């Protein structure tokens, strides 16, 4: 199985990552944010956008919407 | 290895997908488009945005920028 973990990157430049969800299968961005769906069917909606993916490392990096500052 | 294949979804609603790149490791969206980097170091820049990811299926779906119509 090639699911990944989703991490939230802090918006203030700190090099911290917070685990949002493990075993993410589907990622569906829309205008307001990103829907994450795990292989177990768990869903989470995050206000932010995809910063980057590193699939070999099983990592999805999400950055919070800057409009929320 | 858990790389994925990147597909371009046509913008006119046709249910077609065109293979853009195989064995994608890193995906880095920016304002103008998306940089894809394969596990072999091959790079490709696509004018578009991430439509969705289906990681268990090893698929990245990219939609062309509508501003290009």
mmCIF file of C-alpha atoms in Angstrom:
data_model
loop_
_atom_site.group_PDB
_atom_site.id
_atom_site.type_symbol
_atom_site.label_atom_id
_atom_site.label_comp_id
_atom_site.label_asym_id
_atom_site.label_seq_id
_atom_site.Cartn_x
_atom_site.Cartn_y
_atom_site.Cartn_z
ATOM 1 C CA UNK A 1 0.000 0.000 0.000
ATOM 2 C CA UNK A 2 1.313 3.377 -0.921
ATOM 3 C CA UNK A 3 -0.651 5.722 1.234
ATOM 4 C CA UNK A 4 1.134 8.737 2.734
ATOM 5 C CA UNK A 5 1.042 10.843 5.869
ATOM 6 C CA UNK A 6 -0.221 14.418 5.672
ATOM 7 C CA UNK A 7 1.633 17.130 7.582
ATOM 8 C CA UNK A 8 0.724 20.744 8.235
ATOM 9 C CA UNK A 9 3.551 23.230 7.749
ATOM 10 C CA UNK A 10 3.385 26.242 10.018
ATOM 11 C CA UNK A 11 2.799 29.518 8.229
ATOM 12 C CA UNK A 12 5.272 31.611 10.185
ATOM 13 C CA UNK A 13 8.365 30.043 8.705
ATOM 14 C CA UNK A 14 9.142 27.721 11.587
ATOM 15 C CA UNK A 15 10.472 24.410 10.294
ATOM 16 C CA UNK A 16 7.819 22.466 12.161
ATOM 17 C CA UNK A 17 5.471 19.892 10.768
ATOM 18 C CA UNK A 18 2.353 18.672 12.521
ATOM 19 C CA UNK A 19 0.889 15.297 11.598
ATOM 20 C CA UNK A 20 -2.647 15.815 10.280
ATOM 21 C CA UNK A 21 -3.562 12.333 9.147
ATOM 22 C CA UNK A 22 -1.875 8.992 8.637
ATOM 23 C CA UNK A 23 -2.501 6.538 5.802
ATOM 24 C CA UNK A 24 -3.963 9.104 3.403
ATOM 25 C CA UNK A 25 -5.275 7.625 0.180
ATOM 26 C CA UNK A 26 -7.214 10.387 -1.566
ATOM 27 C CA UNK A 27 -6.482 14.113 -1.586
ATOM 28 C CA UNK A 28 -9.007 16.441 -3.202
ATOM 29 C CA UNK A 29 -8.219 20.152 -3.226
ATOM 30 C CA UNK A 30 -10.988 22.682 -3.794
ATOM 31 C CA UNK A 31 -11.207 26.447 -3.516
ATOM 32 C CA UNK A 32 -11.535 26.527 0.250
ATOM 33 C CA UNK A 33 -9.146 23.792 1.264
ATOM 34 C CA UNK A 34 -8.224 20.168 0.933
ATOM 35 C CA UNK A 35 -10.211 17.041 1.651
ATOM 36 C CA UNK A 36 -8.087 14.175 2.966
ATOM 37 C CA UNK A 37 -9.473 10.631 2.962
ATOM 38 C CA UNK A 38 -7.557 7.828 4.656
ATOM 39 C CA UNK A 39 -7.479 4.184 3.597
ATOM 40 C CA UNK A 40 -9.850 3.566 6.526
ATOM 41 C CA UNK A 41 -12.408 6.029 5.141
ATOM 42 C CA UNK A 42 -11.682 8.711 7.724
ATOM 43 C CA UNK A 43 -12.157 12.212 6.292
ATOM 44 C CA UNK A 44 -10.647 15.527 7.270
ATOM 45 C CA UNK A 45 -11.043 18.940 5.647
ATOM 46 C CA UNK A 46 -8.098 21.293 5.992
ATOM 47 C CA UNK A 47 -8.157 25.008 5.154
ATOM 48 C CA UNK A 48 -4.977 25.251 3.189
ATOM 49 C CA UNK A 49 -3.236 24.215 0.007
ATOM 50 C CA UNK A 50 -0.754 21.561 -1.025
ATOM 51 C CA UNK A 51 2.763 22.833 -0.447
ATOM 52 C CA UNK A 52 4.504 19.782 -1.872
ATOM 53 C CA UNK A 53 4.471 16.006 -2.081
ATOM 54 C CA UNK A 54 7.349 13.653 -1.465
ATOM 55 C CA UNK A 55 5.857 10.322 -2.430
ATOM 56 C CA UNK A 56 8.913 8.125 -1.954
ATOM 57 C CA UNK A 57 9.022 9.455 1.632
ATOM 58 C CA UNK A 58 5.223 9.000 1.943
ATOM 59 C CA UNK A 59 4.752 12.663 2.806
ATOM 60 C CA UNK A 60 2.146 15.248 1.871
ATOM 61 C CA UNK A 61 2.926 18.782 3.030
ATOM 62 C CA UNK A 62 0.016 21.154 3.478
ATOM 63 C CA UNK A 63 0.339 24.851 4.160
ATOM 64 C CA UNK A 64 -2.363 26.789 5.978
ATOM 65 C CA UNK A 65 -4.228 29.396 3.963
ATOM 66 C CA UNK A 66 -2.476 32.729 4.408
ATOM 67 C CA UNK A 67 -5.875 34.446 4.226
ATOM 68 C CA UNK A 68 -6.500 33.202 7.744
ATOM 69 C CA UNK A 69 -3.835 35.420 9.316
ATOM 70 C CA UNK B 1 8.927 2.469 -3.805
ATOM 71 C CA UNK B 2 5.750 4.462 -3.693
ATOM 72 C CA UNK B 3 6.078 6.828 -6.583
ATOM 73 C CA UNK B 4 2.990 7.598 -8.674
ATOM 74 C CA UNK B 5 2.093 8.366 -12.262
ATOM 75 C CA UNK B 6 0.910 11.856 -13.176
ATOM 76 C CA UNK B 7 -2.003 12.240 -15.580
ATOM 77 C CA UNK B 8 -3.417 15.312 -17.264
ATOM 78 C CA UNK B 9 -7.204 15.595 -17.204
ATOM 79 C CA UNK B 10 -8.667 17.326 -20.235
ATOM 80 C CA UNK B 11 -10.341 20.616 -19.471
ATOM 81 C CA UNK B 12 -13.363 20.173 -21.695
ATOM 82 C CA UNK B 13 -15.003 17.543 -19.554
ATOM 83 C CA UNK B 14 -13.934 14.544 -21.595
ATOM 84 C CA UNK B 15 -13.127 11.618 -19.322
ATOM 85 C CA UNK B 16 -9.677 11.241 -20.808
ATOM 86 C CA UNK B 17 -6.400 11.117 -18.991
ATOM 87 C CA UNK B 18 -3.036 11.606 -20.644
ATOM 88 C CA UNK B 19 0.069 10.222 -18.972
ATOM 89 C CA UNK B 20 2.414 13.110 -18.186
ATOM 90 C CA UNK B 21 5.145 11.358 -16.233
ATOM 91 C CA UNK B 22 5.775 7.984 -14.662
ATOM 92 C CA UNK B 23 7.495 7.301 -11.345
ATOM 93 C CA UNK B 24 6.865 10.762 -9.889
ATOM 94 C CA UNK B 25 8.489 11.326 -6.513
ATOM 95 C CA UNK B 26 8.200 15.061 -5.809
ATOM 96 C CA UNK B 27 5.353 17.395 -6.720
ATOM 97 C CA UNK B 28 5.789 21.109 -6.052
ATOM 98 C CA UNK B 29 2.917 23.413 -6.978
ATOM 99 C CA UNK B 30 3.517 27.126 -7.382
ATOM 100 C CA UNK B 31 1.470 30.026 -8.714
ATOM 101 C CA UNK B 32 2.019 29.237 -12.377
ATOM 102 C CA UNK B 33 1.885 25.471 -12.373
ATOM 103 C CA UNK B 34 3.315 22.294 -10.963
ATOM 104 C CA UNK B 35 6.847 20.959 -10.987
ATOM 105 C CA UNK B 36 7.025 17.162 -11.250
ATOM 106 C CA UNK B 37 10.268 15.351 -10.408
ATOM 107 C CA UNK B 38 10.590 11.628 -11.071
ATOM 108 C CA UNK B 39 12.645 9.158 -9.049
ATOM 109 C CA UNK B 40 15.168 9.319 -11.912
ATOM 110 C CA UNK B 41 15.576 13.092 -11.497
ATOM 111 C CA UNK B 42 13.618 13.938 -14.648
ATOM 112 C CA UNK B 43 11.739 17.246 -14.291
ATOM 113 C CA UNK B 44 8.643 18.544 -15.984
ATOM 114 C CA UNK B 45 6.734 21.783 -15.403
ATOM 115 C CA UNK B 46 3.010 21.674 -16.113
ATOM 116 C CA UNK B 47 0.747 24.708 -16.327
ATOM 117 C CA UNK B 48 -2.111 23.506 -14.218
ATOM 118 C CA UNK B 49 -3.161 22.567 -10.719
ATOM 119 C CA UNK B 50 -3.622 19.357 -8.756
ATOM 120 C CA UNK B 51 -7.124 18.039 -9.325
ATOM 121 C CA UNK B 52 -6.791 15.080 -6.961
ATOM 122 C CA UNK B 53 -4.496 12.331 -5.725
ATOM 123 C CA UNK B 54 -5.282 8.659 -5.412
ATOM 124 C CA UNK B 55 -2.193 7.343 -3.709
ATOM 125 C CA UNK B 56 -3.235 3.722 -3.281
ATOM 126 C CA UNK B 57 -3.775 3.672 -7.077
ATOM 127 C CA UNK B 58 -0.468 5.542 -7.591
ATOM 128 C CA UNK B 59 -2.225 8.328 -9.465
ATOM 129 C CA UNK B 60 -1.821 12.093 -9.527
ATOM 130 C CA UNK B 61 -4.451 13.936 -11.552
ATOM 131 C CA UNK B 62 -3.561 17.357 -12.894
ATOM 132 C CA UNK B 63 -5.978 19.735 -14.541
ATOM 133 C CA UNK B 64 -4.850 22.328 -17.042
ATOM 134 C CA UNK B 65 -5.149 25.946 -15.985
ATOM 135 C CA UNK B 66 -8.496 27.285 -17.139
ATOM 136 C CA UNK B 67 -6.859 30.678 -17.701
ATOM 137 C CA UNK B 68 -5.275 29.186 -20.797
ATOM 138 C CA UNK B 69 -8.575 28.820 -22.647
#
